[in-house]
Coordinates of C-alpha atoms in Angstrom, one line a residue:
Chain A
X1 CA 114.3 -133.5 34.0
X2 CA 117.5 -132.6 35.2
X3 CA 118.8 -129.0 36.3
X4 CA 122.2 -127.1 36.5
X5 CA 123.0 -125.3 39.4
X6 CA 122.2 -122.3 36.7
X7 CA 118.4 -123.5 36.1
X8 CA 116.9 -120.5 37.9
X9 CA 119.3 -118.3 36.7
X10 CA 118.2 -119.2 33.0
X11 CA 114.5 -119.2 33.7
X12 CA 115.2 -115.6 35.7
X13 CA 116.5 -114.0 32.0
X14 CA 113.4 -115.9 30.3
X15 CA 115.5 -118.2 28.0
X16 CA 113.8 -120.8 26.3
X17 CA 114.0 -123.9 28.0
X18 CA 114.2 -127.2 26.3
X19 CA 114.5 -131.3 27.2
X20 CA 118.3 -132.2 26.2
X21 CA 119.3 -135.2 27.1
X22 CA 117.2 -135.2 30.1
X23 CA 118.1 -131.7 31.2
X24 CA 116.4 -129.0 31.2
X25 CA 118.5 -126.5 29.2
X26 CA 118.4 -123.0 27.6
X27 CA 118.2 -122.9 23.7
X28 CA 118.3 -119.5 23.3
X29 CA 117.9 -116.2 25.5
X30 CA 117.2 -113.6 22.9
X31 CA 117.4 -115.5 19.5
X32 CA 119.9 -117.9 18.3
X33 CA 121.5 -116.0 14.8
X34 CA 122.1 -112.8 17.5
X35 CA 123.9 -114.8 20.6
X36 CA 126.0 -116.5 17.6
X37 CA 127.3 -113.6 16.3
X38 CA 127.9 -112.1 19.6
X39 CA 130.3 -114.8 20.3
X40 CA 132.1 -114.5 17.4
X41 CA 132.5 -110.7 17.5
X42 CA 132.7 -110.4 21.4
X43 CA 132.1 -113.0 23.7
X44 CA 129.2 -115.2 24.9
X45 CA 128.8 -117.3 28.8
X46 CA 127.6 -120.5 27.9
X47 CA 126.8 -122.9 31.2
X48 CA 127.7 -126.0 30.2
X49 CA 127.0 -128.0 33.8
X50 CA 125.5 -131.1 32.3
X51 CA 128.8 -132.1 30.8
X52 CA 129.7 -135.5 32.9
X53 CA 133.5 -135.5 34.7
X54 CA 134.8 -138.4 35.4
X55 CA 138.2 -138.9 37.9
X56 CA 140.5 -141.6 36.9
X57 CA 143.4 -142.0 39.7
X58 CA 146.0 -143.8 41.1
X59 CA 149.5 -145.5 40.0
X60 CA 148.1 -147.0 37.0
X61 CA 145.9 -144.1 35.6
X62 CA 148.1 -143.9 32.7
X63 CA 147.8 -147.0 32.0
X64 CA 143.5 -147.3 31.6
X65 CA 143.8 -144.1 30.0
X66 CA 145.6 -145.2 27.2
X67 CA 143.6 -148.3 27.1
X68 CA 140.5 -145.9 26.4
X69 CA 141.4 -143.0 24.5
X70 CA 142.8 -143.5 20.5
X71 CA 144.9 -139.7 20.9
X72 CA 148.1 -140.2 23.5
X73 CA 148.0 -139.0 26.8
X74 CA 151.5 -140.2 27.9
X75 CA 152.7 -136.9 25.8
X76 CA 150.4 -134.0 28.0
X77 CA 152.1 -132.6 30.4
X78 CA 150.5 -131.6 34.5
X79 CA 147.9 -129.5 33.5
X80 CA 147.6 -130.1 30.0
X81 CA 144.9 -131.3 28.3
X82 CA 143.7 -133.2 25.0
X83 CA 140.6 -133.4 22.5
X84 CA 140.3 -137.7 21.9
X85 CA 137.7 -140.3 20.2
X86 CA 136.7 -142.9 22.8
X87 CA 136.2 -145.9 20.4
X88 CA 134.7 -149.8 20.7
X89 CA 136.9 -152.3 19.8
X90 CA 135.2 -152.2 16.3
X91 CA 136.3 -148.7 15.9
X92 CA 133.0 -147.2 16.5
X93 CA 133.3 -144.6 18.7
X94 CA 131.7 -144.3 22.3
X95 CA 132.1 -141.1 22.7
X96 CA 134.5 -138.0 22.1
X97 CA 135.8 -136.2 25.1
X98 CA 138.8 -133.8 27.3
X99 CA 141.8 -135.7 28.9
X100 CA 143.0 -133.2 31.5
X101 CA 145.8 -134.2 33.1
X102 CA 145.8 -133.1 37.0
X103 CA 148.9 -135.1 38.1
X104 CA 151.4 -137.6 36.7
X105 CA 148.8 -140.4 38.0
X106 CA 145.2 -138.3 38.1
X107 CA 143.4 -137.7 34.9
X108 CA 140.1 -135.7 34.3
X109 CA 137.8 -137.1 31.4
X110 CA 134.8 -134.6 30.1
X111 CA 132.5 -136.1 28.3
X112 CA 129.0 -136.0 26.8
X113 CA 126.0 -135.3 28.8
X114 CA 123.9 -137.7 27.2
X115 CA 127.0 -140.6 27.2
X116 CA 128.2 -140.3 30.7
X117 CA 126.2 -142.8 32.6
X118 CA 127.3 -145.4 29.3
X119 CA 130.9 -143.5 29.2
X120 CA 131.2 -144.5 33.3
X121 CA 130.2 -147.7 32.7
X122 CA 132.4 -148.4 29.8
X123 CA 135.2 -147.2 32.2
X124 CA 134.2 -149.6 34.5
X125 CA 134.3 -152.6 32.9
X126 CA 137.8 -152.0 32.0
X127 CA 139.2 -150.7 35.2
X128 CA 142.8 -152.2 36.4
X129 CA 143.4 -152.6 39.6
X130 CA 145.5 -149.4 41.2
X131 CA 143.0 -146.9 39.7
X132 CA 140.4 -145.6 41.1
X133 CA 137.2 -144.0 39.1
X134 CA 134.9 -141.8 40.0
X135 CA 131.5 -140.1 38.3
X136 CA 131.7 -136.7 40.0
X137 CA 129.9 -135.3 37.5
X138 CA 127.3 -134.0 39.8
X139 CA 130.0 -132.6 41.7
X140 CA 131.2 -130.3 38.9
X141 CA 129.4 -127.2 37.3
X142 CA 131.0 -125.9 34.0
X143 CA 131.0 -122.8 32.1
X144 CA 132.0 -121.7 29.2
X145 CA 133.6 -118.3 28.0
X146 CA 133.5 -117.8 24.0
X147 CA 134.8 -115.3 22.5
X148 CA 137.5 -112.7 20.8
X149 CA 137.0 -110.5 24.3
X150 CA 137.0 -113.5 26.6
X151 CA 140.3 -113.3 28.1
X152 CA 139.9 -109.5 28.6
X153 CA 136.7 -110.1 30.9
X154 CA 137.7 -112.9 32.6
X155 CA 141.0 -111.5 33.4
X156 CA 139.2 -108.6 35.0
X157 CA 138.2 -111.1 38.0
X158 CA 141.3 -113.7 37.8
X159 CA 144.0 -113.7 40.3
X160 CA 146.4 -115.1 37.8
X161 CA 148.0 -113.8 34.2
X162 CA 145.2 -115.6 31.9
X163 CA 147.2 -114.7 28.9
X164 CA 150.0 -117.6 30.2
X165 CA 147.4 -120.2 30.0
X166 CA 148.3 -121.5 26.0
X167 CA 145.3 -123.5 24.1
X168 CA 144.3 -126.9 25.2
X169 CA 146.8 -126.0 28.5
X170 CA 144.6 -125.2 32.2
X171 CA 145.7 -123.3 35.1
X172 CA 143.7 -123.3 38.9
X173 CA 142.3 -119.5 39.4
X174 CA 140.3 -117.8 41.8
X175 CA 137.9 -116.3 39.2
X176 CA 135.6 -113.9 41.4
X177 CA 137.6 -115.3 44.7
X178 CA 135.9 -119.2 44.1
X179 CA 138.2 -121.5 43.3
X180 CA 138.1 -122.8 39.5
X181 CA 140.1 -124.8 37.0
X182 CA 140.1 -123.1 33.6
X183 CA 141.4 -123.9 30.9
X184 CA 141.8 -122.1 27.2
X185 CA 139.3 -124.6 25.4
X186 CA 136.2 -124.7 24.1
X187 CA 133.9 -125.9 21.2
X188 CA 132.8 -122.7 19.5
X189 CA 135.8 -122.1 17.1
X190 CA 136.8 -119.2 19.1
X191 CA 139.4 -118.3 21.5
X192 CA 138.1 -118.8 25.4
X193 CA 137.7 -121.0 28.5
X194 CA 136.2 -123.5 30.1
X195 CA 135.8 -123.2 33.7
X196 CA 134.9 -125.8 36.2
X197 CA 134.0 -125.2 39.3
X198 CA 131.6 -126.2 42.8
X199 CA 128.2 -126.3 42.1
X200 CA 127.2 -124.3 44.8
X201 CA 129.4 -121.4 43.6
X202 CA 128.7 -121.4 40.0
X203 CA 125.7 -118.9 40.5
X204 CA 128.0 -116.0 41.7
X205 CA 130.7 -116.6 39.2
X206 CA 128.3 -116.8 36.3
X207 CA 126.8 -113.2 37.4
X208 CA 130.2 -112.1 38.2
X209 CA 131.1 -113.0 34.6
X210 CA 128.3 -111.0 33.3
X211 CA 128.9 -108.4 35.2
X212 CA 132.6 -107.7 34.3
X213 CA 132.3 -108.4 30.6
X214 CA 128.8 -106.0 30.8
X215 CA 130.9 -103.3 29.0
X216 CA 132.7 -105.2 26.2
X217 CA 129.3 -106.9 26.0
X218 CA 128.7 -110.0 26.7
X219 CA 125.7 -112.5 26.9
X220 CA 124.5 -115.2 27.8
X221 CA 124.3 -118.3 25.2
X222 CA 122.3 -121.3 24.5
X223 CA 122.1 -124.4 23.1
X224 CA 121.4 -123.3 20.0
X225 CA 123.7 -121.1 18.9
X226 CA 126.2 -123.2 20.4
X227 CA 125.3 -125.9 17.7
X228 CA 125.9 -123.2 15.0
X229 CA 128.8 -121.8 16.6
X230 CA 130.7 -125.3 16.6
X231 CA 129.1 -126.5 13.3
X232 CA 130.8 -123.3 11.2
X233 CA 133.8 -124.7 13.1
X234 CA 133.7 -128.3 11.9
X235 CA 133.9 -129.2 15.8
X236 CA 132.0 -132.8 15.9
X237 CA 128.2 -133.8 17.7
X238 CA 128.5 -136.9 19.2
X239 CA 125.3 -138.4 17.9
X240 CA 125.4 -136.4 14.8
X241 CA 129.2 -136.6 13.3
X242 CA 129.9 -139.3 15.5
X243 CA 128.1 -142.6 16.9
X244 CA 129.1 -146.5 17.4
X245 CA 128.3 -146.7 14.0
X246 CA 131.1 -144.0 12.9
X247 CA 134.8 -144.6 13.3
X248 CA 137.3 -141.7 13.5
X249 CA 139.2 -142.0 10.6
X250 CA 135.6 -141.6 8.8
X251 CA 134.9 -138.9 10.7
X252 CA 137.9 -136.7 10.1
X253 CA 139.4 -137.0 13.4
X254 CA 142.6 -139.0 12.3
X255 CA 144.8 -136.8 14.1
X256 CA 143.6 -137.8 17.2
X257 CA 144.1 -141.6 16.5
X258 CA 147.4 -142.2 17.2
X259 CA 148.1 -145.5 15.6
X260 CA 151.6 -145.8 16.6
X261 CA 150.8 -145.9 20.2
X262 CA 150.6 -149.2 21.9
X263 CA 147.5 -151.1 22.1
X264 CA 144.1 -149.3 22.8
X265 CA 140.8 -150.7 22.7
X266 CA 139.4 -149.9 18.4
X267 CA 143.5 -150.0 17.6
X268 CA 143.3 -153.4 15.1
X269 CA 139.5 -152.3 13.5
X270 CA 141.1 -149.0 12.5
X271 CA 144.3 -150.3 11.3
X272 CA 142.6 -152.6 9.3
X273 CA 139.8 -150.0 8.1
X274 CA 142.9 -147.7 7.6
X275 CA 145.2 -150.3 5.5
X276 CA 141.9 -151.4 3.5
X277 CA 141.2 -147.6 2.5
X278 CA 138.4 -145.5 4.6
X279 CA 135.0 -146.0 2.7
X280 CA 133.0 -142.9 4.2
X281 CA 134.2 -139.5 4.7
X282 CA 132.9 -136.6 6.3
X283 CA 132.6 -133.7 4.3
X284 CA 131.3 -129.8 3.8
X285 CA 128.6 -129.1 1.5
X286 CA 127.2 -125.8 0.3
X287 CA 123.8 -126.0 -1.2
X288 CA 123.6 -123.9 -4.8
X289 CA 119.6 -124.3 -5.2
X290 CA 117.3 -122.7 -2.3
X291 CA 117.4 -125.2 0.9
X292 CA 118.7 -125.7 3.4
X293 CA 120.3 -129.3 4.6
X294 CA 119.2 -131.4 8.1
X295 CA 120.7 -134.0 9.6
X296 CA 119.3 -137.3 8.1
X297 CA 118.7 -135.9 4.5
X298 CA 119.8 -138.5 1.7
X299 CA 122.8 -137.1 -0.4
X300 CA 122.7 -138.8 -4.0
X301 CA 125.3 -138.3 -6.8
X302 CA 123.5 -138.2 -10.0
X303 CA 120.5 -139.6 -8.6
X304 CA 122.3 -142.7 -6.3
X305 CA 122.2 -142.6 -2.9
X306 CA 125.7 -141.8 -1.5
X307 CA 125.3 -141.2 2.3
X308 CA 123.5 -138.7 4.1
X309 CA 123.9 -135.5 5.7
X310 CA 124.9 -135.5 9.9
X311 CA 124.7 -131.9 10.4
X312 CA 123.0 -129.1 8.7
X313 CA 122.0 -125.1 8.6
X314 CA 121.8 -121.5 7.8
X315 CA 125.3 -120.4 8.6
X316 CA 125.2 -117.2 10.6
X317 CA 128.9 -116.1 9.4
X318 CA 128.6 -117.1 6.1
X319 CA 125.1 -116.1 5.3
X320 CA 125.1 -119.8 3.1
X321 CA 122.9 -122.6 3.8
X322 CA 125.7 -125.9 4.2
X323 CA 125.9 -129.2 6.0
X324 CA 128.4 -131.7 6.9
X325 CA 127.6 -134.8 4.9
X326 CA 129.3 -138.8 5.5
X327 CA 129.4 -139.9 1.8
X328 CA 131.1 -142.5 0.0
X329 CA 134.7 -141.9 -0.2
X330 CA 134.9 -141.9 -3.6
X331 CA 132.9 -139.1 -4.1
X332 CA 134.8 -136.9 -1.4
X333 CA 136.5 -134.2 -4.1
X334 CA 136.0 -130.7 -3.2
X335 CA 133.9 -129.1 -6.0
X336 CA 132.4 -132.1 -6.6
X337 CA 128.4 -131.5 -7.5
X338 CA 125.6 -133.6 -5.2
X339 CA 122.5 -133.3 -4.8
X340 CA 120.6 -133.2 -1.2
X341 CA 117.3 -134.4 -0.9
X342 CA 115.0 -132.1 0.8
X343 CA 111.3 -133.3 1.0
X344 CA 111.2 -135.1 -1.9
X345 CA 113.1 -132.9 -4.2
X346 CA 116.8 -133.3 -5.0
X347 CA 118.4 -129.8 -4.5
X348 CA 122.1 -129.4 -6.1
X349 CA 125.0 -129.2 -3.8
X350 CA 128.5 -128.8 -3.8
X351 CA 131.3 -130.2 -1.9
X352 CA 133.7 -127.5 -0.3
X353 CA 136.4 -127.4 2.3
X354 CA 135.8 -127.3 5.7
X355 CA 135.8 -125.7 8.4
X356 CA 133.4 -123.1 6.7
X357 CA 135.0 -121.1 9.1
X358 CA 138.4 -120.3 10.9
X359 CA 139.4 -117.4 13.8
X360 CA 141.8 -115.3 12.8
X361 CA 144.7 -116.0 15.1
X362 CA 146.5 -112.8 16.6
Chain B
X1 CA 99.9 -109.7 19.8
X2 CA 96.2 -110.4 18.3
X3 CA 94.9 -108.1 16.0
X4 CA 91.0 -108.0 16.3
X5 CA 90.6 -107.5 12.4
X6 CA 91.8 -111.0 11.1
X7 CA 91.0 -114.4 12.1
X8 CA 93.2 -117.6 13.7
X9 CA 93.4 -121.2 12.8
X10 CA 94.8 -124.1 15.4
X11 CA 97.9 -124.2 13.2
X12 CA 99.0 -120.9 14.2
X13 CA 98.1 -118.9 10.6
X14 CA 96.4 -115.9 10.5
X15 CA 94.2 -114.7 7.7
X16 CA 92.6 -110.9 6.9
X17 CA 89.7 -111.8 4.2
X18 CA 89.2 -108.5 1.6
X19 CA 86.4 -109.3 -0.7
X20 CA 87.3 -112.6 -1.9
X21 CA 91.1 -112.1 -1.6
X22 CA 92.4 -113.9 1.6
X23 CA 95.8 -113.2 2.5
X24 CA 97.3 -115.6 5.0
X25 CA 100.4 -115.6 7.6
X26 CA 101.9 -117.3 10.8
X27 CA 101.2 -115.7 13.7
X28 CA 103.2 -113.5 16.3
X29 CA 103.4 -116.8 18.6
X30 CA 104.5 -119.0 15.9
X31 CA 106.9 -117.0 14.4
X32 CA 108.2 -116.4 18.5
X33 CA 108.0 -120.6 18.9
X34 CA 110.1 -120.8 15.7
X35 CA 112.9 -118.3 16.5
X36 CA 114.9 -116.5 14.0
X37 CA 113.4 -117.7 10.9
X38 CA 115.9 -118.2 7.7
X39 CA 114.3 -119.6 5.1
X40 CA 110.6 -119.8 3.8
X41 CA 109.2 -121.9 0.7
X42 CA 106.3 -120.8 -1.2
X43 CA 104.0 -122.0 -3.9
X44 CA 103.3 -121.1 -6.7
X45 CA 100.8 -118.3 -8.6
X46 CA 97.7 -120.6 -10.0
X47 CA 98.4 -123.8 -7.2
X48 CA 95.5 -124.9 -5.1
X49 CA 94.8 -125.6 -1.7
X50 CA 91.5 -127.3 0.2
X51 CA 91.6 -126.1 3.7
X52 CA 94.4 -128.2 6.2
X53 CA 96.4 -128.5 2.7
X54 CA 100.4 -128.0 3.9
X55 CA 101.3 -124.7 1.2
X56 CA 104.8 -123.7 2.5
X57 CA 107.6 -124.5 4.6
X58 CA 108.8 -122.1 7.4
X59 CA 112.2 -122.8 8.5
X60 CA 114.3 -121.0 11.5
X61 CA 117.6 -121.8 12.5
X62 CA 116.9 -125.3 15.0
X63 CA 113.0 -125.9 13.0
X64 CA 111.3 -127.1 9.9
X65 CA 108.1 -126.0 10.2
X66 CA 104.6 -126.7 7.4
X67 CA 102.5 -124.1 6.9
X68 CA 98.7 -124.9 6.1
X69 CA 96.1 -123.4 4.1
X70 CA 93.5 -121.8 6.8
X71 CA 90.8 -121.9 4.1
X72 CA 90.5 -123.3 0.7
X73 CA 91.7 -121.2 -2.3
X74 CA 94.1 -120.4 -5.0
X75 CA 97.3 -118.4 -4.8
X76 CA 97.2 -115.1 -7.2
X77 CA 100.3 -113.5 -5.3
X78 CA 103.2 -114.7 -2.9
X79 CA 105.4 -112.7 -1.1
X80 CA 108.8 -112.5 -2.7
X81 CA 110.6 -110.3 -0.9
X82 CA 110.6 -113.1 2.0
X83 CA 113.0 -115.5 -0.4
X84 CA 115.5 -113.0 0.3
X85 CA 114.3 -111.6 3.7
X86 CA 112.9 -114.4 5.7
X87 CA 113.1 -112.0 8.6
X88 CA 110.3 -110.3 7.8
X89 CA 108.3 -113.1 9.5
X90 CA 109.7 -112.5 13.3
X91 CA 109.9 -108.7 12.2
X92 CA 106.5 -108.2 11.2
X93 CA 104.6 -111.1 11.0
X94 CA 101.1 -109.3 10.6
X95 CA 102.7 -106.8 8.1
X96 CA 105.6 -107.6 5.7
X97 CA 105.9 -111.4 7.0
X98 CA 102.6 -112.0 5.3
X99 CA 103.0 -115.3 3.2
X100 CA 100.0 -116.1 0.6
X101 CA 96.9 -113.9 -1.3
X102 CA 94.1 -116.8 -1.7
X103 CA 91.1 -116.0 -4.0
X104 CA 88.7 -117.7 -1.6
X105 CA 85.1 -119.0 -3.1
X106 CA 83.0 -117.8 0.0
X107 CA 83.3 -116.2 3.3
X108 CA 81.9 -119.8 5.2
X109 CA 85.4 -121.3 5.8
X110 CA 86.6 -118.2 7.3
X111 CA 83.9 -117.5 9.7
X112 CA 84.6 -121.1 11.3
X113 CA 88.3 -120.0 12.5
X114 CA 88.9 -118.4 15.6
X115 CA 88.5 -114.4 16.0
X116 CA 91.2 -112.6 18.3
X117 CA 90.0 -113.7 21.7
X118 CA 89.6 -117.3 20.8
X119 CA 93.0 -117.2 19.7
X120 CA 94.2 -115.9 22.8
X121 CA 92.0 -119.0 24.6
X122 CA 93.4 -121.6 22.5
X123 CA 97.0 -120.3 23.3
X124 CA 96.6 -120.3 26.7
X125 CA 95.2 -123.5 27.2
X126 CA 97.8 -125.4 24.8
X127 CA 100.3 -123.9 27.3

């Protein structure tokens, strides 16, 4: 299996380690329902090294960029960044990932630890000459910063004003003196960062992090309350919202598919699927009998089988069992009654809005 | 972690036999192998259960986890208060987090699981 820079660090605080994607990750350091609430009352360090990078350069990065991506990176500005599907030409999606641009003709792409060997070859086979790509994945540790109080700690060991970084914008810091690129994103449904930096420094800025956010208390999160945390937040799993078989506009990610942009690979299959009417939606369900949903369940509508459920779980916010569900389109109406099936048994449901939950912005 | 009074199954339930009443649990390590646990079904007063029988669900935030029958029987009491407090099995899983009361024919099936120290054996060696 595969280990972050971070690896000892984890097994030093006796987190449970788990197989994900081939690495060897933390799921939890002291239990899942307490590091989720500590992120979305104070803040939480997440290290999120097996993300893949890859560097797309040169005089016609724009260009292959465009090609790839449905959102539209012609718009973002140097250093500004964007949240895009990835898509097939059938409009299933490859993956979802980060368009950072670093220059007028040098993109960053983050994308999925388990899709980046497929993502880089996928890039490949549709590189134009003048652009140079590059997996420097292992190159590149990552953590994340999640939180209400994350600006406040990280500012305490930033030499720049982290309150002029806006969201989805990024900035080049010295965070503990090692240079980093940060920038105010995440996948938690809280403010925070994302901080990329050299692998062989991400060990001192992790315990540097700890050790200036010690007082507003902050800890260390794993995998699995990261799953909650961006669940609650209605923030996509590749693999579980999305897959080759799942095209954006089913999905709910329509306004990152900028159909008005000029071609991009997926662009006819969605304006055809778009014209013709979506047939699946992704949706929020709360369950109203005891159960709770998992991914795969059946959901029926009076007994017919109307999709299934992608994403499922106690809700540590909400104290509610609920799920995200793709279903036939027609059933879609919030308030609408389901049923989930749960070994065997058909367990009434209802559809609700989503996210299930939303930061208060200050 | 053990408590020398009640006795282990490979499953990872505990039972402490009173008379003919045997009231059954998950143990310390699976409760700890399960993480915070959110939801628990039960059965019902009067069902049945041959030993190896599935009689519950145990459910924590990432796992859905069965729950067997240690020893044959049938159920005069359940737990209740862990429909609304499924805590109570990480809390106290010896204690409050106690599942199932089986009215148990004879004390054969229990003496064939494992005391404390076996326990301890098995756990170690599946690691």
């Amino acid at each position: 299996m595969k280990k972050t820079p971070l690896h000892k660090a984890h097994l030093e605080a006796n987190a449970k380690m788990v197989n994900f994607g081939g690495w060897h990750m933390p799921v939890q350091y002291v239990g899942i329902l307490e590091e989720h609430r500590n992120v979305r009352t104070k803040a939480g360090l997440f290290d999120v090294s097996h993300m893949g990078e890859i560097d797309i350069k040169g005089n016609r990065a724009l260009e292959l960029v465009q090609k790839l991506i449905t959102n539209d990176a012609s718009k973002l500005a140097v250093k500004q960044a964007l949240y895009t599907p990835m898509c097939l030409p059938n409009g299933g999606i490859v993956d979802d990932l980060l368009v950072y641009r670093k220059g007028e003709n040098h993109f960053l792409l983050v994308v999925n630890a388990a899709n980046t060997d497929k993502d880089y070859q996928w890039i490949e086979e549709h590189a134009i000459d003048g652009v140079a790509i590059a997996n420097i994945s292992s190159e590149v540790a990552q953590l994340a910063l999640q939180g209400p109080l994350a600006e406040q700690i990280l500012q305490k060991i930033s030499n720049k004003d982290l309150s002029q970084i806006k969201f989805f914008w990024f900035d080049y810091v010295k965070v503990d003196g090692e240079d980093c690129l940060v920038s105010r994103t995440g996948y938690t449904g809280e403010d925070g960062f994302e901080i990329y930096l050299a692998p062989d420094k991400a060990r001192k800025v992790w315990y540097a992090i700890l050790e200036a956010g010690k007082e507003e208390g902050v800890m260390p999160i794993g995998l699995g309350a990261r799953d909650t945390l961006r669940f609650e937040a209605r923030l996509p799993l590749y693999g579980n919202e999305l897959s080759e078989e799942i095209s954006p506009l089913e999905a709910g990610l329509e306004m990152f598919v900028k159909l008005d942009k000029d071609n991009f690979i997926g662009k006819e299959a969605l304006e055809k699927q778009k014209a013709a009417g979506v047939k699946r939606k992704l949706v929020g369900l709360e369950m109203l009998d005891r159960g709770i949903p998992r991914t795969h369940y059946k959901v029926l509508k009076d007994g017919e089988e109307i999709g299934f459920v992608t994403s499922g779980s106690f809700s540590p916010t909400l104290e509610k069992n609920i799920g995200l569900a793709l279903i036939k389109a027609e059933h879609a109406r919030i308030g609408n009654k389901i049923e989930i099936q749960v070994r065997g048994r058909n367990l009434k449901a209802k559809i609700v809005k989503t996210p299930f939950y939303k930061r208060e912005v200050k | 972690m053990y408590p020398e009074d009640l006795k282990y199954s490979k499953d990872h339930e505990w039972v402490k036999l009173d008379g003919n009443i045997a009231t059954v649990g998950i143990t310390h390590y699976a409760q700890d192998q399960l993480g915070d646990v959110v939801f628990v079904e039960l059965p019902m007063e009067g069902d049945s259960f041959e030993a190896g029988n599935g009689f519950g669900v145990v459910e924590s935030v990432k796992a859905v986890s069965d729950v067997y029958a240690p020893v044959s029987g049938t159920v005069i009491e359940v737990n209740e208060k862990l429909l609304e407090s499924p805590e109570l099995v990480n809390e106290d899983p010896y204690g409050d987090g106690w599942m199932i009361k089986l009215e148990v024919a004879g004390e054969s099936e229990v003496d064939r699981l494992m005391d404390a120290r076996e326990y301890e054996a098995f756990i170690e060696e599946e690691n």
